[in-house]
XYZ file of C-alpha atoms in Angstrom:
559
model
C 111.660 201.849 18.169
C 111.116 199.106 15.475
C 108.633 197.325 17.310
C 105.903 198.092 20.315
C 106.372 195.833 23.205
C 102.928 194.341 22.694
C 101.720 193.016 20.045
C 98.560 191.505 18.719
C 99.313 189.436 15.880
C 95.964 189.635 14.274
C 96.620 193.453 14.004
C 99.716 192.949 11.647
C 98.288 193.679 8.402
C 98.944 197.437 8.704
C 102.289 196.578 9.651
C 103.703 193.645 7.793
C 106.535 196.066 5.932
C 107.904 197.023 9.759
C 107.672 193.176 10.967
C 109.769 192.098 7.537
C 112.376 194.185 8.689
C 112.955 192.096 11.933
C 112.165 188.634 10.062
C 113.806 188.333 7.706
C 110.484 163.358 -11.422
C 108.039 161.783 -13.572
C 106.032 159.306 -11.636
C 103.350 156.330 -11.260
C 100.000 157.244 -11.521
C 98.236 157.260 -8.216
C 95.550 155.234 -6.938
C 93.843 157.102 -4.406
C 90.727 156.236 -1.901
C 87.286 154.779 -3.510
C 85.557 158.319 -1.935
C 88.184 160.969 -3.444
C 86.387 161.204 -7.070
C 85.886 163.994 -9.493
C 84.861 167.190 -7.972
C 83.418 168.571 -11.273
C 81.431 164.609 -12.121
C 77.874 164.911 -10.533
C 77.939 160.988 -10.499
C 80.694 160.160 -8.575
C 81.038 164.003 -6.657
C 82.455 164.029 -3.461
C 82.644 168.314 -2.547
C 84.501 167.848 0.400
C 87.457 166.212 -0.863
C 90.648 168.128 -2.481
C 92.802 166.628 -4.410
C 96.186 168.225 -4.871
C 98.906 167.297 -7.627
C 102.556 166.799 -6.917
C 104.786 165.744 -9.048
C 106.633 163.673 -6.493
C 106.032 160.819 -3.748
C 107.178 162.174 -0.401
C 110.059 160.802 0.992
C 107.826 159.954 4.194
C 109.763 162.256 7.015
C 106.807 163.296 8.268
C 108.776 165.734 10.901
C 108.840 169.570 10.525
C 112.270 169.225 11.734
C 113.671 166.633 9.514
C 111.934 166.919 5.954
C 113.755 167.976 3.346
C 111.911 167.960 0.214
C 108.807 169.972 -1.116
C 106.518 167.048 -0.941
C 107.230 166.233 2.730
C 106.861 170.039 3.849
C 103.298 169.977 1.932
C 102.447 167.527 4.090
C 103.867 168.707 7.266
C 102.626 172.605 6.825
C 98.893 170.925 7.127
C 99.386 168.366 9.565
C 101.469 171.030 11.864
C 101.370 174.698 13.408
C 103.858 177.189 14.021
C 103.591 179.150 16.762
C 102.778 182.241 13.946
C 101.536 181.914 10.527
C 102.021 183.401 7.095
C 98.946 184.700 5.419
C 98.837 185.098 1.262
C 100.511 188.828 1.402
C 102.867 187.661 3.802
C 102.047 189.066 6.500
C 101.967 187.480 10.065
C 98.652 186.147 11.839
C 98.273 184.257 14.814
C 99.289 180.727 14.657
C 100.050 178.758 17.885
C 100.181 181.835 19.843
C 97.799 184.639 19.991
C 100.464 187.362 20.610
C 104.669 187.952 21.433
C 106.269 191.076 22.567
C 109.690 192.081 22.332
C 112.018 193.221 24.832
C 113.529 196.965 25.026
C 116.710 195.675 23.462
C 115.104 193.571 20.878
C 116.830 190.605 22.368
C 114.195 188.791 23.520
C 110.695 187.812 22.378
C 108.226 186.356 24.219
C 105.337 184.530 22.913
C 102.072 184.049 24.780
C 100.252 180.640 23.256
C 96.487 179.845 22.515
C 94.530 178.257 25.525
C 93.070 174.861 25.229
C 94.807 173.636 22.078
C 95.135 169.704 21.817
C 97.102 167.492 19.976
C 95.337 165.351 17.002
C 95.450 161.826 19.696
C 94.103 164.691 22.447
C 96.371 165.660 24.332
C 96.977 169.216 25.131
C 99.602 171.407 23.897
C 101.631 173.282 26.157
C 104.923 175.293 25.897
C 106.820 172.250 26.962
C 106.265 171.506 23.532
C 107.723 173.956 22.319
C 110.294 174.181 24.232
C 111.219 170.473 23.724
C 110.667 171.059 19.337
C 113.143 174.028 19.744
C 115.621 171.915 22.251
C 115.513 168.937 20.152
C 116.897 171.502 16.849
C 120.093 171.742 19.165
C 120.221 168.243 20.341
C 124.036 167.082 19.213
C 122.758 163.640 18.050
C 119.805 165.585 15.911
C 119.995 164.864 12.025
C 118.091 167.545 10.732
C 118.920 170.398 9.340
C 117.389 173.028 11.017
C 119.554 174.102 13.926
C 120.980 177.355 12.691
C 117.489 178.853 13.197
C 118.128 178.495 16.672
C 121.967 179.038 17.042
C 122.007 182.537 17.993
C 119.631 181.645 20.970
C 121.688 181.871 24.037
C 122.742 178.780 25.344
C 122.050 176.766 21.802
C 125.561 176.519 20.612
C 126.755 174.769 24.310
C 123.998 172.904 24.110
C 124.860 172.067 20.464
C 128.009 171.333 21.849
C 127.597 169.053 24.464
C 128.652 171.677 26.943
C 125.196 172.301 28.713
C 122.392 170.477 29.825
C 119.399 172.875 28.654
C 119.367 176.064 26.426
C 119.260 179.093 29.251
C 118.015 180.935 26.681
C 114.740 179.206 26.057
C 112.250 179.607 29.082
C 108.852 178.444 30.176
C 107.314 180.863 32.278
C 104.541 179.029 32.535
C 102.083 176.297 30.677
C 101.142 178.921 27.942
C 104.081 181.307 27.580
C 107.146 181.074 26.615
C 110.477 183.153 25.388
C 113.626 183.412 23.460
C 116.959 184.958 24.310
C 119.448 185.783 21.788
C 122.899 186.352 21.684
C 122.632 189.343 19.731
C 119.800 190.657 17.401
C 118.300 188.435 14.829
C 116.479 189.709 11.878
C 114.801 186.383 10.351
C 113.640 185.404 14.094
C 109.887 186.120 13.324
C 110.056 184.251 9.608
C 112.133 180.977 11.347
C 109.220 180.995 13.911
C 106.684 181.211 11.314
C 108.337 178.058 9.254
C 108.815 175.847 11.657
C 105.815 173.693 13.004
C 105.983 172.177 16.792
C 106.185 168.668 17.116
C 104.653 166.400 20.638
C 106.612 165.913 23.161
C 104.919 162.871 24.630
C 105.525 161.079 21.440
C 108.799 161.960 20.119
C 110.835 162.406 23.765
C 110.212 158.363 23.911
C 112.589 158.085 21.037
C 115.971 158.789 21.192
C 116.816 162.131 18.890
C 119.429 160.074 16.986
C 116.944 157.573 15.941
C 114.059 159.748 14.744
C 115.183 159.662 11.241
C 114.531 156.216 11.035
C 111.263 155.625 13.015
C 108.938 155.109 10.130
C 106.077 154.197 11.879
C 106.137 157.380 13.889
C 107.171 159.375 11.177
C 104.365 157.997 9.002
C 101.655 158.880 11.689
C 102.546 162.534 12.396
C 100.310 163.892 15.163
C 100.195 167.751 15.014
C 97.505 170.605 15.523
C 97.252 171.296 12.347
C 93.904 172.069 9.973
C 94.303 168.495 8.835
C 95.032 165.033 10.721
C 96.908 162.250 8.888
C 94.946 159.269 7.557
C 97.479 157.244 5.109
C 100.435 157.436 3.239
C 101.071 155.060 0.366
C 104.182 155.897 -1.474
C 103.971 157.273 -5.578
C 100.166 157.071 -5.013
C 98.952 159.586 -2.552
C 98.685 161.131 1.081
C 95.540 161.376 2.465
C 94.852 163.688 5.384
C 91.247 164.505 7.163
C 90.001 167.978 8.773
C 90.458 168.590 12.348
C 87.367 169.532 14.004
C 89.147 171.458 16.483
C 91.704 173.164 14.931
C 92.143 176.779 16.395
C 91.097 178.324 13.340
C 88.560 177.105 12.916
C 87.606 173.520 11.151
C 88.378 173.181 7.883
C 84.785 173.314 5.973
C 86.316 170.631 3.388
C 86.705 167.066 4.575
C 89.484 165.415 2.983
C 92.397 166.680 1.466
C 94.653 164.161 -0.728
C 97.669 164.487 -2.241
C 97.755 162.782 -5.454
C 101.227 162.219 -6.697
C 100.679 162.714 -10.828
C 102.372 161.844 -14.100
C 103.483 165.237 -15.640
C 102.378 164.179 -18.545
C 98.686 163.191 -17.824
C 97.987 165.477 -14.916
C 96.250 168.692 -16.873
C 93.908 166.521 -18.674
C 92.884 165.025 -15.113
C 92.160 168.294 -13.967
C 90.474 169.347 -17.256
C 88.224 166.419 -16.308
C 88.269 167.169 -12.913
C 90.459 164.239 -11.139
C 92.468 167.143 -9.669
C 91.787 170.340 -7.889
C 94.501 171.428 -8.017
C 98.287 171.562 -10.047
C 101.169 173.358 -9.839
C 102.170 174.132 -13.605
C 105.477 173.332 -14.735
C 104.515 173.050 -18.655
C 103.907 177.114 -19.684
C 103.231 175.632 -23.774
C 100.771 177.856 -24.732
C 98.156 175.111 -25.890
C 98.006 173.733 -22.455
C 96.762 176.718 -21.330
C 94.503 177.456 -23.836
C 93.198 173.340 -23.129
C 92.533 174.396 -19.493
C 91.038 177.871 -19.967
C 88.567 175.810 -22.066
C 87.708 173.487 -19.589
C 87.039 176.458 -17.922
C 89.996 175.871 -15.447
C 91.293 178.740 -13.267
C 94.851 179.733 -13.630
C 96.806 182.320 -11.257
C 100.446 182.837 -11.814
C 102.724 184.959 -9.386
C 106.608 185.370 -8.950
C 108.246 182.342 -7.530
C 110.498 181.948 -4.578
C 111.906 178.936 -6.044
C 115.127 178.979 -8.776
C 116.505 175.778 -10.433
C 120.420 175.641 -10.133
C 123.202 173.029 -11.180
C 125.814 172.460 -8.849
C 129.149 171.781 -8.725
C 130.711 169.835 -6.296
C 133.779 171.764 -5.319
C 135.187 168.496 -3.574
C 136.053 167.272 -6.575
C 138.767 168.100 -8.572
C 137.388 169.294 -12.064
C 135.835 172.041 -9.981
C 137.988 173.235 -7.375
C 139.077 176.116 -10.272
C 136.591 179.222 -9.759
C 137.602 179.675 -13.409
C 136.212 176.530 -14.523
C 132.983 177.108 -12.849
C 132.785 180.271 -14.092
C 133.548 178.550 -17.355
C 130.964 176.394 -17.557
C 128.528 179.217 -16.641
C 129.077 180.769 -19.643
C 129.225 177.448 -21.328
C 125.461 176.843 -21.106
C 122.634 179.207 -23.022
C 120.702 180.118 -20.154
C 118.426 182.855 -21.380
C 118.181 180.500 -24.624
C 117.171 177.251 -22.209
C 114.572 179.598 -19.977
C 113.215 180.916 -23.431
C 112.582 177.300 -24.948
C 111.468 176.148 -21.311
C 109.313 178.480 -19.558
C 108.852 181.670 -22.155
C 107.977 184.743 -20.746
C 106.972 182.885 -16.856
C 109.517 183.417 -15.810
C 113.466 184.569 -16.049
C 117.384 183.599 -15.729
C 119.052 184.200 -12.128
C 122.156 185.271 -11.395
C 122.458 184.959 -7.621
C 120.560 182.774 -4.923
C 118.363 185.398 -3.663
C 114.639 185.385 -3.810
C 113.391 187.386 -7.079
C 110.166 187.334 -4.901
C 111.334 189.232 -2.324
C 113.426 192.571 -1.582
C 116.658 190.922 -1.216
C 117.665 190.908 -4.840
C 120.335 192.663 -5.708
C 119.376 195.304 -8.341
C 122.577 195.892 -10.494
C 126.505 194.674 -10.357
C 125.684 190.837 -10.997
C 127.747 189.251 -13.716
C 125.131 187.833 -16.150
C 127.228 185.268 -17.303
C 125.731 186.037 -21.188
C 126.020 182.535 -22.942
C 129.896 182.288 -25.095
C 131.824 179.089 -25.805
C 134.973 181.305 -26.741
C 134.698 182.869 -23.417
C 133.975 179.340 -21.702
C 136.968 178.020 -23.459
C 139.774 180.750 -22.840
C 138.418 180.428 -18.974
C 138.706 176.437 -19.106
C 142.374 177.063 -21.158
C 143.378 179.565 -18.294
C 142.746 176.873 -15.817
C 144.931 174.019 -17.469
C 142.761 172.187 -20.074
C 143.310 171.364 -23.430
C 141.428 169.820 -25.744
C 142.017 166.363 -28.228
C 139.629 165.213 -30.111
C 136.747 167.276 -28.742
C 137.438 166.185 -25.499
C 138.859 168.343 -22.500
C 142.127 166.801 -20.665
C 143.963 167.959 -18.063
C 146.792 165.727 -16.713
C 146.368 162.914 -18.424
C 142.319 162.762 -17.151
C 139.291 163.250 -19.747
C 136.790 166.344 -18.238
C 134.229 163.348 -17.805
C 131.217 163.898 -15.105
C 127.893 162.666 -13.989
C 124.857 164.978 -13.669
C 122.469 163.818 -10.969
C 118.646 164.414 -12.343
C 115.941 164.078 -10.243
C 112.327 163.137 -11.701
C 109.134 164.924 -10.538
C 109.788 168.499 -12.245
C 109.491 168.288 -15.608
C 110.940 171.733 -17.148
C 114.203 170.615 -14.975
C 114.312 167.145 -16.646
C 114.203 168.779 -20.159
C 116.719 171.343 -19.614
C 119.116 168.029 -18.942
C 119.717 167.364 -22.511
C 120.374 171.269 -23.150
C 123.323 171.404 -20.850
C 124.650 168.205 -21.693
C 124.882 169.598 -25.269
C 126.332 172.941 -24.247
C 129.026 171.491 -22.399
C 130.218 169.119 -24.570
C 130.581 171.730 -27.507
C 133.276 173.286 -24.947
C 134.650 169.377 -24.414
C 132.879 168.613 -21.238
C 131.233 165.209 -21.681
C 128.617 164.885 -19.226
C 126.641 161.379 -18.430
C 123.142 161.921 -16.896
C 121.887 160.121 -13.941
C 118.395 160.041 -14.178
C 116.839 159.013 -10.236
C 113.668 160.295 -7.793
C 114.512 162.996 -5.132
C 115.302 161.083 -2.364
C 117.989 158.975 -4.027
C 119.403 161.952 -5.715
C 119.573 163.777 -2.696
C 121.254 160.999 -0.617
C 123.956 161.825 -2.324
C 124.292 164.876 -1.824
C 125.403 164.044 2.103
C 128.083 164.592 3.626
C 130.979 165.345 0.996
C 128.790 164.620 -2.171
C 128.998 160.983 -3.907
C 128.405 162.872 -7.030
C 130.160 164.974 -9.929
C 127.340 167.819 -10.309
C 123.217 168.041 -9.903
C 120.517 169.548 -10.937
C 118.229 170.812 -7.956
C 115.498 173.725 -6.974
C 115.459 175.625 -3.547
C 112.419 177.406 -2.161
C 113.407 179.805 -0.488
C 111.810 181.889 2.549
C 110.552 185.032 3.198
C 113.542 186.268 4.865
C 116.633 185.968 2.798
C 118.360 185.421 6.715
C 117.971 181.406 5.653
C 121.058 182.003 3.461
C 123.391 180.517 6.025
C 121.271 177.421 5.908
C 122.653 176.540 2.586
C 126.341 178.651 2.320
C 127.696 178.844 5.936
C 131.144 177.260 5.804
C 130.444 175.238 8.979
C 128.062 173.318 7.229
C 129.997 172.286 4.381
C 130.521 168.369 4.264
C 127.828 167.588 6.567
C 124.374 169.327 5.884
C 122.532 168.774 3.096
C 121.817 171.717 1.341
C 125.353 172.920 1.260
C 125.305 170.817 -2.193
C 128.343 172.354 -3.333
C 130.403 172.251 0.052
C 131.493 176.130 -0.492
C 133.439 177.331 2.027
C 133.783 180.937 1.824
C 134.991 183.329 5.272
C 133.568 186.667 3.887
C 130.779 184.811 2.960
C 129.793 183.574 6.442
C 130.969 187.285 7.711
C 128.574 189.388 5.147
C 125.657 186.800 6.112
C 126.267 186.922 9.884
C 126.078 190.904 9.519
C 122.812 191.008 7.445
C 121.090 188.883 10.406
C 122.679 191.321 12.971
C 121.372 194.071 10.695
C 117.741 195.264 11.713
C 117.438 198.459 8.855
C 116.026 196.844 5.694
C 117.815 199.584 3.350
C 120.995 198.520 5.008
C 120.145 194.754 4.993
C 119.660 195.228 1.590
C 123.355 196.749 0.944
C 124.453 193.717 2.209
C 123.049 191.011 0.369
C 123.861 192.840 -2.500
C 127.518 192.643 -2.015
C 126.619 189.140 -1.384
C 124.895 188.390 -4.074
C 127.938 189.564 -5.811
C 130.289 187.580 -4.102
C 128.552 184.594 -4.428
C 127.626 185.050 -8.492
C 131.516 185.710 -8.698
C 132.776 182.666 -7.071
C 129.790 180.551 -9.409
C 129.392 177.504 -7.269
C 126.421 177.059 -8.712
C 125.573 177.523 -12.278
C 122.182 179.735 -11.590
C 120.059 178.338 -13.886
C 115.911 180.104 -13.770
C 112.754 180.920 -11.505
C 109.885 180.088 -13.107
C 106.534 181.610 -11.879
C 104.636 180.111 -9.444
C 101.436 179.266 -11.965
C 98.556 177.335 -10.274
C 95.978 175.858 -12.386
C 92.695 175.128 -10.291
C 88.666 173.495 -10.618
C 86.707 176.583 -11.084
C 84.223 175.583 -7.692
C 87.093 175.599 -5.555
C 86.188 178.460 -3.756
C 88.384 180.853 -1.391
C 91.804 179.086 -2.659
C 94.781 181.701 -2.418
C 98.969 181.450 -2.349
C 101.903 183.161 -2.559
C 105.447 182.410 -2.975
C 106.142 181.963 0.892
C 102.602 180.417 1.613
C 101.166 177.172 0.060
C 98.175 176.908 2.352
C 96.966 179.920 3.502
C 93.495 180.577 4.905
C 93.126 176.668 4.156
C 90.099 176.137 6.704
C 88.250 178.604 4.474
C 88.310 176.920 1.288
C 85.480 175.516 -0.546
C 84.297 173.270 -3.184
C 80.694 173.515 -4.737
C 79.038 171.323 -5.939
């Protein structure tokens, strides 16, 4: 038997290779509050404040179930709790609740909450709360994202549907416990429970579900139980968040905790003079690090969950052809671009599977190695010729727009590289230079854009795959970029999640993997390392590539 029928989750730690099994833009410079000074400047000192870089203004959904970008999840993973928690090896520790157990059949789990636990306005937290958080990801007016974490819940799906009035599967037994039935087993269960936070239900039940999206003022006052309470958002400048006296694990021992949204191209002096605690480093230039290891700055770097990608909108016509995606694969120098870019942090992927986890497939992947004469027999095979150095098929130039958002540097500089890659095969290419949240409003629904260049992070169960590939999701969900529709796609994913053997999980996302490098929806571009550069007094600061904030009530600055 996989699992014992009770379990303590403060006792994973011996386990956490059993429990994986079953889980699966530059910017303005920020003005940020009078009291948030240098840590490292005696004069104007303040050890209890944080001040973390990102290279982006949130968009402002302030919802664990609605955000959608990096810098709204940073946010929301401080502000919020999941009902279990990710620790820096990631491995699972209490979060919400104290314990679960598992049914017998492994369809069920049952999780038994913390006592006593109160909202940031007061109010206590039940499993009503939960319940309504889950309900809500089913809810068919809901706008998020999130539902197929739930789908395999009995019930969800009629729900979903309009068909039922409640999720059977989802009971409260009573004020602090609460379980899940699925349909069938579900490998990722654990890591969905451990992403998503819980929202209130006696402040978001007032609105209606279809409207949440659009409630700023609710959205830009998040109440969680979190280690952190919200204070004040001011977009391109910062987020500023205070500690929680009475968070479960403990109050945070530092006070304030701001994130300062940073020029790339200023933000390693400021932490050099200590202005930031904290940056995430995109540059890897070898005389930036040797400026901050003089300041004396601390610098960790660790494989990265994240890859960069540039897709391909299959809706419209110049890349309905698998052969001209697979053309333009080929078309750009990846392992030259990575080598310019990021050096030796880092390295070229050829499928959309974690190179942080256990997922990725070890051999069989076409690499795609960079040649214009194979580009250009692929792009001749599929119907275009070329006049004048131009590509045209039917009377139409091979003319496109490439969406680039700001906020990640490397990404913005490998821009010019593929622009001049594809046009030596006759691709012209016209970049469209715009912050996230505009770029990725076009990504909705069928795509009001040509191609993009975008970065996933993904989680610690590759089981999220459907989230972005499932064919039911094409020309409606957001990360479905490219709108691929694929049936033995959706069948090999379905079976990895019904799959509890990791070996045999495995096996399957390898023929994945495969399948999905072959059809090239996506021209897989890098994953750089997760590299943190950090003030030497912070104190107790950890990560990993599944993790941003863990152990955060234990950190320290001093003085």
């Amino acid at each position: 038997m996989l699992y014992k029928k009770k379990k303590i989750l403060s006792g994973l730690s011996s386990i956490a290779l059993s429990l994986l099994l079953f889980t699966g833009c530059g910017s303005t410079s920020a003005e940020i509050p009078s009291d948030a000074g240098s840590a490292s400047n005696e004069s104007q000192s303040d050890s209890s404040v944080l001040r973390y870089a990102v290279a982006s203004s949130p968009k402002g959904l302030f919802s664990p179930l609605l955000s959608n970008t990096t810098y709204d999840n940073n946010v929301n993973n401080l502000v919020y709790s999941p009902l279990i928690l990710l620790d820096e090896n990631n491995e699972y520790k209490p979060g919400l609740a104290e314990k679960y157990e598992f049914s017998d059949d492994n369809l069920t789990i049952t999780f038994h909450l913390r006592k006593g636990i109160k909202w940031h306005d007061g109010e206590p937290f039940t499993a009503d709360d939960v319940l309504f958080t889950f309900t809500s990801m089913a809810d068919p007016n809901y706008t998020g994202s999130r539902f197929n974490e739930i789908s395999k819940i009995v019930g969800a799906q009629d729900y979903h549907d309009g068909k039922a009035d409640s999720i059977s599967g989802i009971k409260v037994i009573d004020e602090n416990t609460i379980s899940f039935t699925y349909t069938e087993v579900f490998a990722p269960s654990l890591s969905n429970f451990s992403q998503r936070g819980i929202i209130p239900k006696h402040i978001w039940s007032k609105v209606n579900i279809a409207d949440w999206e659009n409630s700023s003022e609710l959205l830009n006052k998040p109440i969680g139980t979190g280690p952190y309470k919200f204070v004040e958002f001011k977009p391109d400048q910062y987020v500023e968040l205070e500690r929680n006296e009475d968070y479960f694990g403990g109050a945070p021992k530092i006070e304030k905790f701001i994130f300062k949204v940073t020029n790339t191209e200023t933000e390693l002096s400021e932490l050099a003079k200590g202005d930031l605690d904290i940056v995430t480093l995109t540059s890897t230039k070898e005389e930036d690090f040797k400026m901050l290891k003089d300041a004396g700055i601390k610098i960790e770097e660790k494989p990265s969950a994240n890859y960069q990608f540039l897709t391909m909108n299959s809706n419209k016509e110049f890349f309905k052809d698998k052969r001209v995606r697979q053309a333009i694969t080929y078309a750009i120098n990846r392992e030259g671009m990575a080598k310019s870019l990021i050096g030796e942090h880092g390295q070229v992927v050829n499928a959309p599977i974690s190179l942080a986890g256990w997922a990725y497939p070890e051999s069989g992947l076409n690499t795609y190695d960079y040649s214009v004469d194979k580009a250009k027999s692929l792009l001749n095979e599929a119907g275009w010729t070329e006049k004048d150095g131009v590509l045209q098929k039917d009377g139409v130039k091979f003319e496109v727009d490439m969406l680039v958002p700001t906020g990640n540097k490397v990404r913005e500089q490998s821009a010019p590289i593929i622009q001049q890659n594809l046009k030596d095969v006759g691709i012209t290419v016209n970049i469209s230079t715009m912050d996230i949240a505009s770029a990725m409003a076009k990504t909705h629904g069928e795509g009001d854009y040509d191609m993009g260049l975008f970065g996933f992070t993904l989680e610690v169960d590759p089981g999220d795959a459907d989230r972005y590939w499932a064919s039911s999701i094409a020309n409606g969900s957001q990360f479905n970029f490219s709108n691929f529709i694929n049936t033995q796609s959706d069948e090999l994913l379905d079976k990895a999640t019904k799959t509890i053997d990791k070996n045999e999980r495995k096996k399957i996302y390898a023929e994945w993997g495969k399948l999905i490098n072959e059809e090239a929806p996506y021209v897989f571009l890098y994953s750089q390392n997760d590299i943190r550069a950090y003030n030497p007094k912070l104190e107790g600061y950890t990560y990993s590539a599944y993790s941003v904030f863990p152990g955060i009530e234990n950190w320290t600055i001093s003085k």
